[in-house]
Amino acid sequence: MSKAGGDEGGGGSSETAQQTEEKTPGGKLLSKLSATTIGPGWTKVSCPCCDSQRVEPLVLVKLGEKVRPETKRWLIRVIGAPQKDGGAALLAHPGEDATGDIIMLSAPRCTLLRAAEELGLCKMYCSGDMEAFSYNDRDNFKDADNMEVFLTLAERQYIVKYELDGLRAQRDLRIPGLPDSCTLQHRDNIWQKLGSAGVIVDTFPLHNPPQLKELSEAWYSGNQLAQPLDSVNSYFGSPVAFYFSFLDFYTWSLLPPAILGLSITYFSGEAQKEMDQSVSGSPVQDVEADSGPVVGGHMIQAVFSMIWSTVVMELWKRRSSSLSYRWGTLHLAGRFAEPRPGFHGDIGINPVTGRMELLFPEWQRDLRMALVSVPVVGLFLGMVIVGMLCFYWGEAQVKQLHTDWDSLLSQTLLYMPSVLHIVYTNVLATVYRKVAKSLTEYENHREESSYEHHLTAKVLVFTFFNCFAVLFHIAFFKQDVPLLRKRLASLLIITQLVNQVTEVVIPFLVDRFISAPHRTESEDDPPEDKFRNQSTLPDFPGLFAEYIELLVQFGYLSLFSCVYPLTAVLLLINNLTEIRSDAYKICKLFRKPFTPPVANMGVWRIAFEVLSFASVVTNCWLLMLSPWLQELGQEGGLTTTNILMLAVLVEHLLILVKVVLAVLIPDEPDWIRKKIEHIEFTSMQALREQVNPPP
C-alpha cells in the first residue's frame, strides 16, 4: 500500500532524466515527485530488476473533460513517484498526448511483489508447496521473475487499484490547474479527493482480448460441461471464480434430488393426483385407497432434503478450502482497512493508528440505524404483507370465478394472482435493493467490509421475508398443501423466466443495439481508442443478485421440495443454462471488474447453512399436514398434543443428525489442514527472524 510516511520504495521510481520542480501553483509538492517525468511512452523505473522493454497496460484512468494538461502531468508524477515519497510506484502512460483524457497504468515487478506480500498471497515455493509469499525470500519462489506467470491478471490489476487507493497527501498542498477549494489536506486520500473534484471520472481494469477470447471458447462457446475455473480465477479473480465454482458444484449436486423427485412423481399416483389438482384448481375424485407408498415418498423427500442440504454444504466447504489453497488465497493477511470512498466525518486522531483521519461517532451511526434504517426496512416488510393479502384476495376471486364459469379461460385465470404477485415481489425487491444501498450509505460505515455486511444483512432479511413469507403462511396458517404446491410451481417457473430476461436478454439487446454501434473499432485503430471503447460498457453489477438467486433456489428446494418433488428438476434445468448465461454476461456485456483476493464465499456460506438448519423445522411441520399421518394418529388414539410433541421430538433428532454429519465431515481435507499449519509455522518463523535477525 502506498503510504504517506517513510515506507520503502517499491521500484517504480523515475526516468533517469531529472527535471526541476515545475513552477506551477502545485509546485509545492514534494520536489522528489518531479523526478518522475513523462516522455513519449511509459514512465521509467530506476530499479534494474523492474526494467522491461514490454509494459502490459492493466488499468485505465479516465479524466474529466475540463482537466488541464498541468493537472494530468502532476497526477502522472504522483502515480509514478516512489512509495517512500508519497507516490504509488506505478507505471503511467499519458495516452495519445498530454492533453488527452486517459492515463494507462501498469505496475513494475517490485511494486507487485511487495503488494503480494502485504495482501498475504500464497505462491508456489521451490519445494513445490504453496507458501505465504515473502518479498525478502522472493528468489526461492517459482516464476517470481515473470509477473505474468507469478501473479494472475486479476491480481496484478487489483494491486494497481490497491496502490492508488492508498495514496495520501503528506502535507497540505494545491493541485495544479484546480481552484483553491480543491486543496489537499494532510492525510487526505488523493484518489478519492480527485474523484470528488471531477478530475478522475473512472478507473477500471482493462480486458485482454486474446485471453478473453480463449477463456470464452473454453467456457461457454463450446459444448463442454466442465468449467475452466483456474482460467476464470486467473482472468476475473477469486470472487468470481468462487461464485462459478459454487454454481457448478451446486448444480451437479441437484442430480440426486432431481432423480428422487422424478421417481416419486412417476411412481406415486397420489402425487400425480395432487399435482393435477394444483393445476386444475379442482379436486380429483378418483383417489386410490392405498396412499401409504405415496406418503412414504413425500416423507423420503423431506428427510432426504434435510440430509442433502447438510452434506452439500459440508462438501462445499471442503472443496472451497481446496480451491483456496490452489489459488493462493488460503492465508490472506488481516490488515487495517482504509476508510471507504463514501465515508465522511470530522478530522481527528484515530485511536488505532494515531493518525489524523476522518472520524464518525459510533453512537450517531447506531442512532441512524435505529431511527431511519430499521423503520424503513419495517415499512418494506409491511409492503410484503400487503402484497400477500392482495394475493389471497385475488385467489379467492378467481376460485369463485372458476366455480361459476368452469371454463378453460377461468382455469387459466387461476394462476393470475400468483403471476401478478411474483411480478410485484420482484419489482419490490429491485426497489428495496436501491433503498438498502442508500440506507447503508446514510449509516456512514468506515470500512468497506462493514458496509458490505450491513447491506447484505438488510437484503437477506428482506429477501427471506419477501420470497418465503407467503409460502410459510400458506403452509402453516392456511395449511393448504395444493395451494402451496401451485404457488411453488409458479415461483420456480416464472421467477426463472423473469431472471433470464432481466439478467441476460435485456443487457444483450441494450449492448447489441444501443452500446455496440458506438464502440465500432478496426484493427488499425490505435490501442488508446480500443481501451477507451471499453469505458462505454456498463459497470459489472457484482455478484450480489446472483448469490441471492441461488440462496432463494436453495430455500425452495431444502424447505418445500417435499410438497413439490419436481423442484430439483426445474432448478437443474435452469442452472445448466444459468452457468453459460452468467459466463457470457460477465465476458461480453460488462466491464472487467476489480476483484480483491478472497478465501471463500464469505457471509453467503453462513446464509446457506442457516437455510439448511431451517429446512429441518419446515419439513417436519409440513409432514404433519399429511392427511395420512393425521389419520394414522387418530386411529392410534393420539391427540393433537401428542402428535405435536412427536413432531418436536423428530425435529430435534434430525437436527442432531445434521450436527453429527457436520462434525463427521471436516470443513477441510486433512492435507489442507496440514498445509495451513505448515504455512502458519513458516510465517511465524519468518516474522521471528525479522524481529530478531541472526547475528
XYZ file of C-alpha atoms in Angstrom:
695
model
C 0.000 0.000 0.000
C 1.258 3.460 -0.820
C 1.582 5.303 2.467
C 2.453 8.838 3.241
C 5.259 8.332 5.647
C 8.606 6.657 5.237
C 7.632 3.400 3.563
C 10.256 1.771 1.473
C 10.079 2.419 -2.231
C 8.594 -0.173 -4.493
C 10.804 0.146 -7.543
C 8.520 2.362 -9.635
C 10.615 5.459 -9.248
C 11.572 7.582 -12.204
C 13.022 8.208 -15.552
C 16.762 8.834 -15.422
C 16.323 12.272 -16.891
C 15.791 14.615 -13.974
C 13.708 17.726 -14.136
C 13.449 20.602 -11.770
C 10.255 21.191 -9.888
C 7.529 22.711 -12.074
C 6.729 26.352 -11.436
C 3.006 25.768 -11.084
C 0.559 26.508 -8.295
C 1.074 22.919 -7.277
C 4.834 23.185 -7.297
C 4.878 22.934 -3.515
C 4.519 19.170 -3.899
C 7.492 17.186 -2.740
C 10.397 18.001 -5.011
C 11.193 14.284 -5.334
C 7.911 13.775 -7.182
C 9.301 15.808 -10.043
C 11.810 13.028 -10.668
C 9.084 11.112 -12.467
C 8.701 12.523 -15.944
C 6.519 11.645 -18.860
C 8.111 11.057 -22.199
C 6.647 9.737 -25.413
C 5.655 6.471 -23.707
C 5.630 4.824 -20.316
C 7.334 6.335 -17.303
C 10.596 4.615 -16.479
C 11.890 2.888 -13.363
C 15.286 3.179 -11.733
C 15.238 -0.330 -10.216
C 17.238 -2.633 -12.580
C 15.120 -5.694 -11.780
C 11.953 -3.828 -12.794
C 13.265 -2.531 -16.113
C 11.478 -4.168 -19.027
C 11.091 -3.465 -22.712
C 7.487 -4.656 -22.625
C 4.877 -2.998 -20.413
C 1.406 -4.504 -20.046
C -1.460 -1.975 -19.733
C -3.501 -3.070 -16.733
C -5.793 -0.210 -15.721
C -7.280 2.795 -17.491
C -7.958 6.083 -15.714
C -10.464 8.349 -17.444
C -10.146 12.047 -16.682
C -12.764 14.772 -16.745
C -13.271 16.762 -19.926
C -12.018 20.028 -18.381
C -8.860 18.631 -16.771
C -5.901 20.798 -17.747
C -2.577 19.364 -19.002
C -0.668 20.521 -15.901
C -3.109 18.597 -13.690
C -2.584 15.477 -15.763
C 1.215 15.853 -15.618
C 1.071 16.314 -11.850
C -1.114 13.223 -11.465
C 1.261 11.100 -13.543
C 4.167 12.246 -11.396
C 2.300 11.275 -8.214
C 1.399 7.866 -9.663
C 4.991 7.140 -10.665
C 6.760 8.511 -7.573
C 8.289 6.015 -5.078
C 6.121 4.998 -2.166
C 8.566 6.478 0.356
C 7.965 9.847 -1.336
C 4.172 9.569 -1.170
C 3.621 8.082 -4.629
C 2.144 4.806 -5.839
C 5.310 3.429 -7.520
C 3.329 2.530 -10.639
C 3.962 2.973 -14.355
C 1.874 5.508 -16.257
C 1.282 6.294 -19.928
C -0.407 9.584 -20.935
C -2.330 8.083 -23.840
C -2.221 9.914 -27.164
C -0.682 13.057 -25.665
C -0.518 15.171 -22.529
C -3.885 16.788 -23.321
C -5.812 13.503 -23.711
C -8.457 12.344 -21.257
C -6.953 8.964 -20.337
C -3.988 7.602 -18.415
C -2.979 3.975 -18.757
C -1.388 2.293 -15.755
C 0.802 -0.715 -15.146
C 2.988 -1.885 -12.259
C 6.690 -2.762 -12.023
C 7.892 -6.028 -10.560
C 8.931 -4.729 -7.128
C 5.605 -2.955 -6.548
C 3.701 -6.106 -7.458
C 5.827 -8.322 -5.219
C 5.649 -6.016 -2.203
C 1.865 -5.772 -2.545
C 1.596 -9.563 -2.891
C 3.307 -9.895 0.487
C 1.064 -7.232 2.061
C -2.052 -8.981 0.782
C -0.875 -12.325 2.173
C -0.976 -14.208 -1.118
C 0.427 -17.731 -1.206
C 2.571 -18.778 -4.146
C 4.454 -21.872 -5.280
C 7.737 -22.313 -3.426
C 10.771 -24.010 -4.911
C 9.882 -27.111 -2.858
C 6.619 -27.457 -4.787
C 4.376 -26.389 -1.869
C 2.287 -23.253 -1.585
C 3.836 -20.798 0.873
C 2.924 -17.324 2.079
C 4.897 -15.035 -0.206
C 7.776 -13.093 1.322
C 9.489 -10.292 -0.595
C 12.825 -10.954 1.115
C 12.639 -14.615 0.072
C 11.349 -13.888 -3.440
C 14.198 -15.664 -5.237
C 13.033 -19.020 -3.826
C 9.521 -18.728 -5.292
C 8.874 -20.219 -8.705
C 8.480 -17.756 -11.602
C 8.983 -14.749 -9.290
C 10.884 -13.052 -12.117
C 7.935 -13.335 -14.536
C 4.955 -11.346 -13.267
C 2.566 -12.576 -15.957
C 3.058 -16.127 -14.655
C 3.669 -15.463 -10.970
C 0.591 -13.265 -10.459
C -2.732 -13.629 -12.245
C -4.071 -10.809 -14.402
C -6.789 -10.136 -11.811
C -4.198 -9.922 -9.015
C -1.975 -7.530 -10.961
C -4.910 -5.262 -11.763
C -6.186 -5.289 -8.198
C -2.715 -4.391 -6.899
C -2.772 -1.280 -9.112
C -6.086 -0.262 -7.537
C -4.751 -1.180 -4.094
C -1.816 1.210 -4.525
C -3.984 4.009 -5.952
C -6.441 3.747 -3.069
C -3.543 4.094 -0.641
C -2.298 7.421 -1.992
C -2.403 10.058 0.764
C -1.208 13.644 0.873
C 1.897 14.056 3.019
C 1.015 17.661 3.766
C -1.384 20.386 2.671
C -0.894 21.208 -0.999
C -2.674 22.639 -4.015
C -3.334 20.644 -7.141
C -2.055 22.325 -10.330
C -4.869 23.529 -12.582
C -7.572 23.319 -9.893
C -9.105 26.100 -7.754
C -8.081 26.642 -4.151
C -11.229 24.875 -2.950
C -9.707 21.589 -4.154
C -6.611 21.864 -1.949
C -5.446 18.563 -0.492
C -5.260 18.466 3.282
C -2.702 16.446 5.189
C -3.609 12.719 5.135
C -6.361 13.243 2.553
C -6.946 10.274 0.278
C -5.679 11.658 -3.044
C -7.660 9.338 -5.300
C -10.961 9.987 -3.524
C -10.334 13.731 -3.498
C -9.598 13.797 -7.227
C -12.727 11.778 -7.865
C -14.949 14.176 -5.919
C -13.289 17.134 -7.705
C -14.161 15.658 -11.126
C -10.523 15.141 -12.143
C -10.906 11.359 -12.195
C -14.143 10.205 -13.782
C -13.495 6.476 -13.868
C -10.896 3.826 -13.068
C -11.326 0.314 -14.398
C -9.203 -2.738 -15.312
C -8.648 -3.420 -18.985
C -9.758 -6.519 -20.821
C -7.079 -8.590 -22.504
C -8.791 -9.556 -25.805
C -6.649 -12.645 -26.628
C -7.067 -14.059 -23.120
C -10.764 -13.190 -23.068
C -11.346 -14.935 -26.397
C -9.517 -18.053 -25.216
C -11.494 -18.073 -21.967
C -14.812 -17.586 -23.782
C -14.144 -20.529 -26.096
C -13.328 -22.785 -23.156
C -16.186 -21.538 -21.007
C -19.483 -21.002 -22.802
C -18.914 -21.107 -26.554
C -18.390 -24.873 -26.860
C -20.222 -27.989 -25.718
C -18.009 -28.756 -22.728
C -19.654 -29.386 -19.365
C -16.652 -28.663 -17.112
C -15.865 -25.038 -16.337
C -12.288 -23.705 -16.693
C -12.253 -22.476 -13.088
C -8.497 -21.905 -12.935
C -8.695 -19.694 -16.024
C -11.689 -17.844 -14.543
C -9.701 -17.221 -11.360
C -6.711 -16.009 -13.362
C -8.722 -13.593 -15.500
C -11.586 -12.415 -13.262
C -10.226 -13.148 -9.790
C -11.154 -15.414 -6.888
C -14.568 -13.832 -6.004
C -15.906 -14.583 -9.495
C -14.191 -17.977 -9.577
C -15.703 -18.968 -6.214
C -19.175 -17.966 -7.395
C -18.947 -20.055 -10.575
C -17.338 -22.914 -8.681
C -20.232 -22.929 -6.199
C -22.771 -22.613 -9.014
C -21.159 -25.590 -10.761
C -20.930 -27.655 -7.552
C -24.495 -26.826 -6.515
C -25.882 -27.543 -9.979
C -24.411 -31.038 -10.158
C -25.473 -31.622 -6.541
C -29.065 -31.215 -7.772
C -28.855 -34.516 -9.656
C -29.690 -36.811 -6.673
C -32.779 -34.821 -5.524
C -33.850 -34.431 -9.174
C -33.717 -38.199 -9.730
C -35.549 -38.808 -6.471
C -38.190 -36.203 -7.358
C -38.778 -37.754 -10.788
C -39.083 -41.205 -9.210
C -41.602 -40.039 -6.615
C -43.616 -38.219 -9.275
C -43.607 -41.197 -11.644
C -44.374 -43.959 -9.159
C -46.731 -42.005 -6.944
C -50.320 -41.904 -8.095
C -51.295 -39.651 -5.190
C -48.541 -37.214 -6.003
C -49.714 -37.156 -9.607
C -53.265 -36.552 -8.421
C -52.181 -33.707 -6.179
C -50.229 -32.054 -8.973
C -53.194 -32.400 -11.337
C -55.369 -30.873 -8.639
C -52.961 -27.969 -8.140
C -53.001 -27.244 -11.869
C -56.721 -27.585 -12.422
C -57.770 -25.998 -9.146
C -60.500 -28.654 -8.794
C -60.474 -31.739 -6.600
C -59.823 -35.046 -8.351
C -62.302 -37.694 -7.226
C -60.610 -40.989 -8.233
C -58.252 -41.270 -5.300
C -56.724 -44.675 -4.691
C -57.499 -46.125 -1.319
C -53.942 -47.162 -0.560
C -51.973 -43.971 -0.175
C -49.279 -45.366 2.078
C -46.482 -45.574 -0.500
C -47.273 -42.046 -1.636
C -46.918 -40.546 1.803
C -43.764 -42.581 2.151
C -42.462 -40.869 -0.958
C -43.111 -37.445 0.495
C -41.513 -38.478 3.768
C -38.458 -39.762 1.914
C -38.252 -36.478 0.004
C -38.438 -34.463 3.224
C -35.806 -36.461 5.098
C -33.588 -36.568 2.025
C -33.799 -32.779 1.601
C -32.716 -32.220 5.195
C -29.714 -34.549 4.934
C -28.855 -33.452 1.394
C -28.640 -29.775 2.334
C -26.202 -30.578 5.158
C -23.988 -32.887 3.115
C -23.845 -30.448 0.201
C -22.726 -27.534 2.381
C -20.137 -29.635 4.240
C -18.693 -30.991 0.996
C -18.656 -27.477 -0.463
C -16.604 -26.222 2.470
C -14.040 -28.938 1.730
C -13.984 -28.062 -1.953
C -13.765 -24.355 -1.134
C -10.694 -24.841 1.061
C -9.013 -26.902 -1.670
C -9.673 -24.188 -4.252
C -8.468 -21.507 -1.864
C -5.186 -23.375 -1.425
C -4.800 -23.878 -5.161
C -5.472 -20.207 -5.898
C -3.162 -18.941 -3.175
C -5.796 -17.168 -1.054
C -5.841 -19.556 1.910
C -3.691 -17.333 4.121
C -4.811 -13.798 3.286
C -3.391 -11.201 5.616
C -5.675 -9.406 8.019
C -4.867 -5.724 7.734
C -6.196 -2.428 8.985
C -8.676 -1.258 6.372
C -8.548 2.231 4.932
C -11.773 4.309 5.042
C -14.147 3.531 2.204
C -14.686 6.199 -0.500
C -18.149 7.231 0.729
C -17.101 7.659 4.365
C -17.309 11.189 5.768
C -16.806 12.796 9.158
C -14.685 15.245 11.101
C -10.895 15.319 11.156
C -9.444 13.793 14.334
C -6.817 11.408 15.654
C -7.618 7.753 15.005
C -7.075 5.901 18.317
C -5.945 2.769 16.434
C -3.405 4.285 14.038
C -2.642 7.537 15.848
C -3.036 9.363 12.516
C -5.166 12.335 11.575
C -8.205 10.870 9.791
C -11.910 11.345 9.283
C -13.819 10.131 12.337
C -17.527 9.490 12.843
C -19.041 8.744 16.290
C -20.391 5.235 16.679
C -23.460 6.461 18.594
C -24.516 8.598 15.622
C -24.311 5.582 13.347
C -26.355 3.486 15.787
C -28.909 6.298 16.053
C -29.259 6.466 12.277
C -29.777 2.718 12.081
C -32.355 2.724 14.870
C -34.361 5.785 13.780
C -34.084 5.529 9.984
C -32.885 2.155 8.701
C -34.996 -0.094 10.924
C -38.295 1.775 10.297
C -37.712 1.879 6.531
C -36.908 -1.844 6.426
C -40.042 -2.447 8.516
C -42.067 -0.391 6.029
C -40.925 -2.602 3.146
C -41.709 -5.742 5.148
C -45.179 -4.291 5.658
C -45.486 -3.838 1.890
C -44.688 -7.542 1.531
C -47.613 -8.336 3.849
C -49.908 -6.035 1.857
C -48.929 -7.858 -1.324
C -49.613 -11.193 0.364
C -53.109 -10.083 1.435
C -53.854 -8.914 -2.111
C -52.672 -12.296 -3.379
C -55.128 -14.121 -1.094
C -57.957 -11.824 -2.142
C -57.162 -12.480 -5.803
C -57.024 -16.240 -5.173
C -60.480 -16.168 -3.630
C -61.900 -14.130 -6.511
C -60.560 -16.353 -9.300
C -61.626 -19.520 -7.473
C -65.167 -18.174 -7.234
C -64.984 -17.192 -10.896
C -63.826 -20.696 -11.835
C -66.664 -22.213 -9.823
C -69.192 -20.041 -11.663
C -67.751 -20.366 -15.181
C -65.933 -23.738 -15.114
C -64.219 -22.993 -18.431
C -60.718 -23.146 -19.901
C -60.389 -19.380 -19.502
C -61.311 -19.474 -15.821
C -58.891 -22.369 -15.289
C -56.107 -20.259 -16.845
C -57.035 -17.326 -14.624
C -56.348 -19.473 -11.553
C -52.632 -18.714 -11.999
C -53.045 -14.957 -12.476
C -52.857 -13.995 -8.761
C -49.596 -15.941 -8.412
C -48.132 -14.388 -11.561
C -49.080 -10.851 -10.536
C -47.791 -11.378 -7.010
C -44.468 -12.733 -8.282
C -44.074 -9.688 -10.522
C -44.940 -7.463 -7.538
C -42.361 -9.133 -5.282
C -39.653 -8.866 -7.963
C -40.336 -5.155 -8.512
C -40.439 -4.576 -4.751
C -37.111 -6.413 -4.351
C -35.489 -4.268 -7.048
C -36.676 -1.050 -5.398
C -35.678 -2.275 -1.964
C -32.084 -3.037 -3.019
C -31.635 0.560 -4.123
C -33.190 1.818 -0.894
C -30.989 -0.553 1.132
C -27.879 0.854 -0.550
C -28.985 4.400 0.230
C -29.707 3.476 3.860
C -26.315 1.812 4.270
C -24.613 4.842 2.731
C -26.500 7.068 5.160
C -25.286 4.958 8.092
C -21.762 6.047 7.070
C -19.706 2.921 7.742
C -15.970 3.485 7.793
C -14.765 0.206 6.311
C -15.868 -1.444 3.083
C -16.315 -4.790 4.860
C -18.671 -3.237 7.434
C -20.650 -1.543 4.654
C -20.993 -4.829 2.750
C -22.044 -6.785 5.851
C -24.782 -4.311 6.804
C -26.041 -4.117 3.228
C -26.052 -7.902 2.941
C -27.918 -8.250 6.246
C -30.623 -5.811 5.107
C -31.092 -7.559 1.780
C -31.062 -11.057 3.278
C -33.752 -10.203 5.853
C -35.990 -8.682 3.215
C -35.314 -11.419 0.644
C -36.167 -14.195 3.096
C -39.386 -12.428 4.092
C -40.290 -11.445 0.533
C -39.681 -14.866 -1.011
C -40.790 -17.213 1.739
C -43.414 -15.350 3.806
C -46.290 -16.373 1.528
C -45.098 -19.983 1.397
C -44.807 -20.204 5.196
C -48.218 -18.606 5.658
C -49.873 -20.984 3.185
C -48.144 -23.996 4.764
C -48.541 -23.327 8.478
C -51.505 -20.984 8.829
C -53.788 -21.785 5.918
C -52.481 -25.383 5.785
C -53.412 -25.572 2.116
C -50.962 -28.023 0.517
C -52.425 -27.826 -3.043
C -52.184 -24.015 -2.961
C -48.632 -24.287 -1.599
C -47.695 -26.642 -4.426
C -49.243 -24.393 -7.076
C -47.531 -21.337 -5.623
C -44.136 -23.068 -5.553
C -44.521 -24.245 -9.147
C -45.395 -20.706 -10.239
C -42.379 -19.283 -8.421
C -39.973 -21.786 -9.929
C -41.135 -21.261 -13.497
C -41.991 -17.552 -13.639
C -39.116 -16.288 -11.473
C -36.576 -18.160 -13.551
C -38.003 -16.770 -16.771
C -38.002 -13.234 -15.352
C -34.400 -13.612 -14.143
C -33.174 -14.847 -17.506
C -34.880 -11.963 -19.311
C -33.695 -9.230 -16.942
C -30.165 -10.567 -16.448
C -29.259 -11.659 -19.972
C -31.794 -10.811 -22.681
C -32.243 -7.129 -21.826
C -28.499 -6.426 -21.308
C -27.766 -8.234 -24.577
C -30.314 -6.188 -26.517
C -29.052 -2.937 -24.977
C -25.469 -3.857 -25.814
C -26.285 -5.074 -29.309
C -28.465 -2.201 -30.490
C -27.511 0.776 -28.295
C -23.958 0.463 -26.982
C -22.220 -1.599 -29.676
C -22.732 0.890 -32.558
C -20.745 3.453 -30.529
C -17.877 1.002 -29.955
C -17.040 0.194 -33.554
C -13.328 -0.330 -33.990
C -10.952 -1.764 -36.568
C -7.582 -3.460 -36.447
C -5.858 -0.211 -37.467
C -7.264 1.810 -34.558
C -4.653 2.919 -32.030
C -4.602 0.946 -28.748
C -5.767 4.024 -26.829
C -9.045 4.111 -28.780
C -9.629 0.408 -28.175
C -9.032 0.870 -24.461
C -11.293 3.931 -24.389
C -14.085 1.925 -26.038
C -14.191 -0.356 -23.005
C -15.409 2.600 -20.937
C -18.698 2.554 -22.869
C -19.567 -0.827 -21.356
C -21.728 -0.662 -18.209
C -20.193 -1.418 -14.825
C -20.370 -5.017 -13.689
C -23.226 -5.062 -11.133
C -21.424 -7.535 -8.897
C -22.406 -10.988 -7.675
C -24.922 -9.882 -5.044
C -28.008 -10.624 -7.138
C -26.514 -13.919 -8.348
C -25.966 -15.184 -4.799
C -29.443 -14.040 -3.786
C -30.904 -16.035 -6.672
C -29.008 -19.180 -5.634
C -29.975 -18.675 -1.994
C -33.667 -18.447 -2.872
C -33.333 -21.566 -5.036
C -31.673 -23.418 -2.186
C -34.508 -22.323 0.103
C -37.217 -23.565 -2.249
C -35.516 -26.936 -2.516
C -34.500 -27.530 1.092
C -37.607 -26.034 2.720
C -40.540 -27.025 0.487
C -39.499 -29.658 -2.061
C -41.406 -32.389 -0.170
C -44.681 -30.861 -1.405
C -43.419 -30.430 -4.978
C -40.909 -33.189 -5.853
C -40.068 -31.670 -9.264
C -38.405 -28.645 -7.631
C -34.879 -30.008 -8.122
C -35.615 -30.929 -11.743
C -36.655 -27.388 -12.641
C -33.701 -25.906 -10.768
C -31.264 -28.242 -12.505
C -32.558 -27.253 -15.953
C -32.383 -23.571 -15.040
C -28.848 -23.744 -13.632
C -27.408 -25.584 -16.617
C -28.353 -22.563 -18.709
C -27.506 -20.129 -15.889
C -23.841 -21.141 -15.918
C -23.435 -20.246 -19.582
C -25.600 -17.138 -19.480
C -23.720 -15.746 -16.461
C -20.393 -16.536 -18.137
C -21.482 -14.804 -21.344
C -22.744 -11.818 -19.384
C -19.530 -11.179 -17.462
C -17.336 -11.734 -20.536
C -19.261 -9.704 -23.095
C -21.800 -7.344 -21.581
C -19.919 -5.571 -18.792
C -16.600 -4.020 -17.961
C -13.988 -6.154 -16.296
C -14.379 -5.682 -12.520
C -11.724 -5.162 -9.866
C -11.778 -8.239 -7.612
C -9.831 -8.426 -4.343
C -8.471 -11.862 -3.384
C -10.861 -13.804 -1.145
C -10.559 -17.147 0.622
C -14.209 -18.283 0.337
C -17.803 -17.143 -0.289
C -17.828 -15.148 2.935
C -21.179 -14.352 4.530
C -23.105 -16.216 1.820
C -21.914 -19.588 3.112
C -23.411 -18.764 6.517
C -26.714 -17.813 4.865
C -26.872 -21.181 3.074
C -26.120 -23.035 6.316
C -28.897 -21.149 8.140
C -31.386 -22.261 5.479
C -30.071 -25.801 5.812
C -30.959 -25.854 9.512
C -34.298 -24.160 8.886
C -35.177 -26.982 6.488
C -35.440 -29.402 9.420
C -38.200 -27.398 11.091
C -40.061 -26.713 7.846
C -40.079 -30.283 6.574
C -41.114 -31.754 9.927
C -44.127 -29.480 10.166
C -45.041 -29.964 6.521
C -45.163 -33.717 7.097
C -47.641 -33.084 9.932
C -50.026 -31.695 7.322
C -50.148 -35.082 5.570
C -53.724 -36.442 5.767
C -52.329 -39.962 6.055
C -50.268 -39.108 9.127
C -53.181 -37.274 10.725
C -55.493 -40.214 10.073
C -52.866 -42.626 11.400
C -52.598 -40.569 14.584
C -56.354 -40.591 15.067
C -56.519 -44.363 14.568
C -53.723 -44.785 17.109
C -55.581 -42.683 19.632
C -53.006 -39.868 19.547
C -54.260 -36.425 20.455
C -53.172 -33.274 18.648
C -50.842 -32.504 21.545
C -49.229 -35.930 21.280
C -48.703 -35.515 17.533
C -47.196 -32.094 18.164
C -44.807 -33.483 20.769
C -43.852 -36.307 18.410
C -43.074 -33.797 15.657
C -40.871 -31.790 18.046
C -39.021 -34.971 19.032
C -38.432 -35.967 15.405
C -37.319 -32.426 14.623
C -34.704 -32.496 17.400
C -33.487 -35.936 16.345
C -32.998 -34.728 12.772
C -31.169 -31.620 13.981
C -28.899 -33.931 15.965
C -28.294 -35.980 12.805
C -27.353 -32.813 10.918
C -24.949 -31.777 13.683
C -23.346 -35.223 13.712
C -22.951 -35.127 9.923
C -21.372 -31.668 10.145
C -18.894 -32.953 12.733
C -18.098 -36.178 10.857
C -17.390 -34.288 7.603
C -14.421 -31.967 8.324
C -14.587 -28.474 6.842
C -11.268 -29.042 5.117
C -9.396 -32.161 3.964
C -6.662 -33.443 6.238
C -3.944 -32.499 3.753
C -5.245 -28.929 3.594
C -5.238 -28.692 7.391
C -1.602 -29.779 7.444
C -0.736 -27.259 4.715
C -2.377 -24.465 6.721
C -0.429 -25.403 9.833
C 2.797 -25.508 7.799
C 2.123 -22.093 6.252
C 1.391 -20.595 9.678
C 4.576 -22.151 11.082
C 6.792 -20.805 8.293
C 5.129 -17.384 8.529
C 5.835 -17.217 12.267
C 9.425 -18.280 11.642
C 9.895 -15.555 9.050
C 8.376 -12.958 11.387
C 10.635 -14.096 14.239
C 13.695 -13.750 12.003
C 12.667 -10.225 11.013
C 12.187 -9.191 14.653
C 15.313 -10.953 15.906
C 17.702 -11.269 12.948
C 20.586 -13.741 13.416
C 23.964 -12.156 14.306
